[in-house]
Amino acid sequence: MLANKTALVTGSTSGIGLGIAKALARQGANIVLNGFGDSEGPRAEIAALGVKVAYHGADMSKPAEIEDMMTFAAAQFGRVDILVNNAGIQHVARIEDFPVEKWDAIIAINLTSAFHATRLALPAMRAANWGRIINVASVHGLVGSAEKSAYVAAKHGVVGLTKVTALENATSGVTCNAICPGWVLTPLVQKQVDAKAAALGVSNEDAKKALLGEKEPSMQFTTPDELGELAVFFCSPAGANVRGAAWNMDGGWVAQ
């Protein structure tokens, strides 16, 4: 379905980003990966799906590096048809104890990077009259949780940016939507599981149950593969008039 399209997925060397990149690759899209840590393993996983893959290690807190990444993607594949703004970091603390540098970093990577990548991708998408911008927000773009002020503020901002991007392009073939996952067992969330296990003096499995039990009625983690299939839907003809949605995959979290 996505043959001859190019998808750039930020923060895609692991977790949700890699799951989305693989789902798009299975539909034939060429992939530009981005992220820290090992890039060769993810590149090999994508290449094994029979598509072209490139990698750019832009630090998503730095606008100049984001610009370089977008230029690189266009040079590799012509243009970015599908932009998935997924890069994100987390820090947990009460507001009065929240380190200012952590606040700045979370807003920069989780929110501002999506603005920069979007503004750079839009001209080519509009010229082609086809594009898909998918912002990976969070259930925390819809509701709050204590001790996550920067993350919740950033993800609410991502949902707002999604709506404005959709409205500004509503009469074109360019759509913008947000995916709002609940708990996904990524390396980021595993750290919270480990911390809970240590704090409660329980096993990792019991800590997972405790984490899910606080928020997610299904008692199941959403998977990167499930999120990837939702991204594929947004890119499909069936998703052509889905515009400005903040689509939660959260096991019933916000239904409560």
Tab-separated table of C-alpha atoms in Angstrom:
chain	number	residue	atom	x	y	z
A	1	MET	CA	0.000	0.000	0.000
A	2	LEU	CA	2.849	2.414	0.762
A	3	ALA	CA	5.259	1.424	-2.001
A	4	ASN	CA	7.305	4.409	-3.210
A	5	LYS	CA	6.436	6.363	-0.057
A	6	THR	CA	9.023	7.423	2.512
A	7	ALA	CA	8.375	7.492	6.252
A	8	LEU	CA	10.585	9.314	8.723
A	9	VAL	CA	10.051	8.129	12.294
A	10	THR	CA	11.798	10.010	15.093
A	11	GLY	CA	12.948	8.076	18.131
A	12	SER	CA	12.703	4.846	16.173
A	13	THR	CA	15.685	2.776	17.248
A	14	SER	CA	13.530	1.040	19.891
A	15	GLY	CA	10.084	0.819	21.443
A	16	ILE	CA	7.048	2.477	19.902
A	17	GLY	CA	9.004	4.208	17.139
A	18	LEU	CA	10.572	0.986	15.903
A	19	GLY	CA	7.201	-0.780	16.038
A	20	ILE	CA	5.634	1.926	13.878
A	21	ALA	CA	8.584	1.959	11.473
A	22	LYS	CA	8.304	-1.817	10.989
A	23	ALA	CA	4.544	-1.643	10.395
A	24	LEU	CA	5.008	1.030	7.720
A	25	ALA	CA	7.882	-0.920	6.161
A	26	ARG	CA	5.677	-4.022	5.919
A	27	GLN	CA	3.385	-1.899	3.727
A	28	GLY	CA	6.315	-1.044	1.441
A	29	ALA	CA	7.420	2.357	2.754
A	30	ASN	CA	11.094	3.269	2.733
A	31	ILE	CA	12.166	4.245	6.250
A	32	VAL	CA	14.372	6.928	7.764
A	33	LEU	CA	15.241	5.917	11.323
A	34	ASN	CA	16.344	8.304	14.052
A	35	GLY	CA	17.344	7.829	17.658
A	36	PHE	CA	20.099	7.141	20.144
A	37	GLY	CA	21.867	3.884	20.918
A	38	ASP	CA	22.250	0.974	18.534
A	39	SER	CA	21.090	1.811	15.013
A	40	GLU	CA	22.512	-1.189	13.140
A	41	GLY	CA	20.105	-3.701	14.708
A	42	PRO	CA	16.977	-1.692	13.845
A	43	ARG	CA	18.335	-0.971	10.351
A	44	ALA	CA	18.775	-4.692	9.763
A	45	GLU	CA	15.222	-5.416	11.009
A	46	ILE	CA	13.763	-2.864	8.590
A	47	ALA	CA	15.946	-3.929	5.653
A	48	ALA	CA	14.810	-7.537	6.183
A	49	LEU	CA	11.297	-6.366	5.289
A	50	GLY	CA	12.479	-5.605	1.753
A	51	VAL	CA	12.519	-1.803	1.800
A	52	LYS	CA	15.236	0.832	1.721
A	53	VAL	CA	16.339	2.198	5.075
A	54	ALA	CA	18.513	5.113	6.156
A	55	TYR	CA	19.480	6.456	9.572
A	56	HIS	CA	20.099	9.945	10.888
A	57	GLY	CA	21.174	10.518	14.477
A	58	ALA	CA	19.744	14.010	14.944
A	59	ASP	CA	19.439	15.190	18.543
A	60	MET	CA	15.760	16.136	18.579
A	61	SER	CA	16.364	18.922	21.084
A	62	LYS	CA	18.430	20.830	18.493
A	63	PRO	CA	16.560	22.565	15.631
A	64	ALA	CA	19.653	22.698	13.399
A	65	GLU	CA	20.064	18.931	13.623
A	66	ILE	CA	16.363	18.403	12.859
A	67	GLU	CA	16.778	20.574	9.752
A	68	ASP	CA	19.808	18.518	8.731
A	69	MET	CA	17.818	15.297	9.192
A	70	MET	CA	14.962	16.532	7.016
A	71	THR	CA	17.418	17.641	4.300
A	72	PHE	CA	19.112	14.235	4.538
A	73	ALA	CA	15.805	12.384	4.169
A	74	ALA	CA	14.875	14.406	1.082
A	75	ALA	CA	18.297	13.782	-0.438
A	76	GLN	CA	17.994	10.032	0.191
A	77	PHE	CA	14.432	9.469	-1.000
A	78	GLY	CA	13.074	12.625	-2.648
A	79	ARG	CA	10.758	13.765	0.132
A	80	VAL	CA	9.166	12.693	3.398
A	81	ASP	CA	5.621	11.446	2.678
A	82	ILE	CA	4.898	10.203	6.193
A	83	LEU	CA	6.271	11.956	9.259
A	84	VAL	CA	5.926	10.222	12.620
A	85	ASN	CA	6.876	12.500	15.510
A	86	ASN	CA	7.614	9.958	18.205
A	87	ALA	CA	10.799	11.003	20.034
A	88	GLY	CA	10.237	11.414	23.742
A	89	ILE	CA	11.843	11.395	27.177
A	90	GLN	CA	10.409	11.335	30.698
A	91	HIS	CA	11.239	12.553	34.198
A	92	VAL	CA	9.117	12.112	37.302
A	93	ALA	CA	9.087	14.618	40.188
A	94	ARG	CA	6.779	17.008	41.970
A	95	ILE	CA	6.605	20.469	40.413
A	96	GLU	CA	8.504	22.176	43.226
A	97	ASP	CA	11.284	19.591	42.905
A	98	PHE	CA	11.298	19.350	39.105
A	99	PRO	CA	14.767	20.179	37.708
A	100	VAL	CA	14.477	23.133	35.339
A	101	GLU	CA	16.860	21.541	32.841
A	102	LYS	CA	14.670	18.408	32.750
A	103	TRP	CA	11.578	20.522	32.057
A	104	ASP	CA	13.379	22.287	29.207
A	105	ALA	CA	14.644	19.022	27.707
A	106	ILE	CA	11.235	17.304	27.844
A	107	ILE	CA	9.453	20.260	26.224
A	108	ALA	CA	12.166	20.476	23.552
A	109	ILE	CA	12.191	16.783	22.619
A	110	ASN	CA	8.552	15.822	23.220
A	111	LEU	CA	6.880	18.947	21.804
A	112	THR	CA	9.111	21.460	20.060
A	113	SER	CA	10.790	18.834	17.879
A	114	ALA	CA	7.371	17.892	16.460
A	115	PHE	CA	6.804	21.521	15.465
A	116	HIS	CA	10.179	21.752	13.710
A	117	ALA	CA	9.844	18.459	11.841
A	118	THR	CA	6.269	19.312	10.829
A	119	ARG	CA	7.081	22.783	9.502
A	120	LEU	CA	9.922	21.320	7.449
A	121	ALA	CA	7.882	18.399	6.059
A	122	LEU	CA	4.750	20.312	5.088
A	123	PRO	CA	5.905	22.192	1.952
A	124	ALA	CA	6.778	19.005	0.024
A	125	MET	CA	3.631	17.229	1.273
A	126	ARG	CA	1.434	20.107	0.148
A	127	ALA	CA	3.196	20.286	-3.227
A	128	ALA	CA	2.435	16.575	-3.736
A	129	ASN	CA	-1.076	16.980	-2.262
A	130	TRP	CA	-0.446	13.882	-0.128
A	131	GLY	CA	1.091	13.514	3.287
A	132	ARG	CA	0.535	11.925	6.656
A	133	ILE	CA	1.746	13.489	9.890
A	134	ILE	CA	1.300	11.197	12.867
A	135	ASN	CA	2.164	12.560	16.287
A	136	VAL	CA	2.746	10.035	19.033
A	137	ALA	CA	1.206	11.837	21.983
A	138	SER	CA	0.050	9.835	24.991
A	139	VAL	CA	-2.942	9.225	27.164
A	140	HIS	CA	-1.205	12.036	29.070
A	141	GLY	CA	-2.145	14.299	26.188
A	142	LEU	CA	-5.758	13.777	27.314
A	143	VAL	CA	-5.536	13.417	31.109
A	144	GLY	CA	-2.996	14.216	33.817
A	145	SER	CA	-0.993	12.234	36.343
A	146	ALA	CA	0.845	13.529	39.377
A	147	GLU	CA	4.607	14.094	39.188
A	148	LYS	CA	4.652	14.248	35.375
A	149	SER	CA	4.167	17.995	34.830
A	150	ALA	CA	6.554	18.412	31.902
A	151	TYR	CA	5.475	15.237	30.115
A	152	VAL	CA	1.751	15.977	30.528
A	153	ALA	CA	2.224	19.590	29.426
A	154	ALA	CA	4.236	18.510	26.379
A	155	LYS	CA	1.800	15.794	25.337
A	156	HIS	CA	-1.208	18.107	25.739
A	157	GLY	CA	0.751	20.488	23.508
A	158	VAL	CA	1.270	17.737	20.935
A	159	VAL	CA	-2.489	17.139	20.787
A	160	GLY	CA	-3.049	20.869	20.278
A	161	LEU	CA	-0.390	21.041	17.565
A	162	THR	CA	-2.062	18.064	15.882
A	163	LYS	CA	-5.421	19.845	15.724
A	164	VAL	CA	-3.953	23.051	14.299
A	165	THR	CA	-1.883	21.174	11.707
A	166	ALA	CA	-5.000	19.255	10.640
A	167	LEU	CA	-7.096	22.408	10.349
A	168	GLU	CA	-4.503	24.335	8.352
A	169	ASN	CA	-4.353	21.486	5.819
A	170	ALA	CA	-7.992	20.384	5.927
A	171	THR	CA	-8.725	21.029	2.249
A	172	SER	CA	-5.580	19.267	1.057
A	173	GLY	CA	-4.441	15.653	0.861
A	174	VAL	CA	-2.307	16.159	3.976
A	175	THR	CA	-3.699	14.825	7.249
A	176	CYS	CA	-2.438	15.057	10.815
A	177	ASN	CA	-3.533	12.875	13.714
A	178	ALA	CA	-2.244	11.876	17.132
A	179	ILE	CA	-1.903	8.439	18.693
A	180	CYS	CA	-2.414	8.463	22.465
A	181	PRO	CA	-1.127	5.196	23.989
A	182	GLY	CA	-1.656	4.108	27.537
A	183	TRP	CA	1.037	1.940	29.122
A	184	VAL	CA	3.369	0.434	26.519
A	185	LEU	CA	6.197	-1.747	27.819
A	186	THR	CA	9.005	0.301	26.273
A	187	PRO	CA	12.443	0.834	27.878
A	188	LEU	CA	11.044	4.150	29.226
A	189	VAL	CA	8.167	2.405	31.016
A	190	GLN	CA	10.322	-0.529	32.135
A	191	LYS	CA	12.320	1.969	34.207
A	192	GLN	CA	9.100	2.951	35.995
A	193	VAL	CA	8.281	-0.741	36.548
A	194	ASP	CA	11.754	-1.318	38.010
A	195	ALA	CA	11.378	1.696	40.301
A	196	LYS	CA	7.979	0.484	41.521
A	197	ALA	CA	9.343	-3.023	42.146
A	198	ALA	CA	12.165	-1.571	44.223
A	199	ALA	CA	9.891	0.823	46.116
A	200	LEU	CA	7.298	-1.852	46.950
A	201	GLY	CA	9.775	-4.706	47.425
A	202	VAL	CA	7.914	-6.890	44.930
A	203	SER	CA	8.772	-8.853	41.782
A	204	ASN	CA	8.882	-7.230	38.361
A	205	GLU	CA	5.695	-9.061	37.340
A	206	ASP	CA	3.845	-7.835	40.434
A	207	ALA	CA	5.123	-4.317	39.772
A	208	LYS	CA	3.700	-4.488	36.233
A	209	LYS	CA	0.321	-5.554	37.614
A	210	ALA	CA	0.420	-2.712	40.124
A	211	LEU	CA	1.267	-0.190	37.415
A	212	LEU	CA	-1.522	-1.406	35.115
A	213	GLY	CA	-3.996	-1.644	37.975
A	214	GLU	CA	-3.609	2.036	38.813
A	215	LYS	CA	-4.774	3.260	35.405
A	216	GLU	CA	-5.514	0.657	32.721
A	217	PRO	CA	-8.737	-1.388	33.160
A	218	SER	CA	-7.754	-3.969	30.539
A	219	MET	CA	-4.710	-4.915	32.655
A	220	GLN	CA	-2.813	-5.251	29.373
A	221	PHE	CA	0.043	-3.244	27.942
A	222	THR	CA	-0.607	-1.802	24.498
A	223	THR	CA	2.056	-3.109	22.102
A	224	PRO	CA	4.247	-1.245	19.593
A	225	ASP	CA	2.805	-3.537	16.881
A	226	GLU	CA	-0.752	-2.428	17.710
A	227	LEU	CA	0.293	1.222	17.547
A	228	GLY	CA	2.035	0.520	14.238
A	229	GLU	CA	-1.160	-0.873	12.750
A	230	LEU	CA	-3.050	2.267	13.791
A	231	ALA	CA	-0.389	4.339	12.020
A	232	VAL	CA	-0.917	2.185	8.913
A	233	PHE	CA	-4.666	2.885	9.111
A	234	PHE	CA	-4.018	6.639	9.197
A	235	CYS	CA	-1.930	6.215	6.022
A	236	SER	CA	-4.558	4.119	4.241
A	237	PRO	CA	-7.365	5.373	1.973
A	238	ALA	CA	-9.774	4.654	4.848
A	239	GLY	CA	-7.951	7.246	6.936
A	240	ALA	CA	-8.046	9.999	4.316
A	241	ASN	CA	-10.673	12.071	6.128
A	242	VAL	CA	-9.550	11.367	9.682
A	243	ARG	CA	-8.187	14.791	10.600
A	244	GLY	CA	-7.099	16.160	13.941
A	245	ALA	CA	-8.018	13.049	15.925
A	246	ALA	CA	-6.382	12.201	19.235
A	247	TRP	CA	-6.897	8.440	19.136
A	248	ASN	CA	-6.362	6.697	22.457
A	249	MET	CA	-5.195	3.077	22.624
A	250	ASP	CA	-5.216	2.804	26.386
A	251	GLY	CA	-7.154	-0.222	27.576
A	252	GLY	CA	-9.976	1.980	28.829
A	253	TRP	CA	-7.808	4.461	30.799
A	254	VAL	CA	-9.684	7.633	29.773
A	255	ALA	CA	-13.089	5.908	29.648
A	256	GLN	CA	-13.145	5.874	33.474
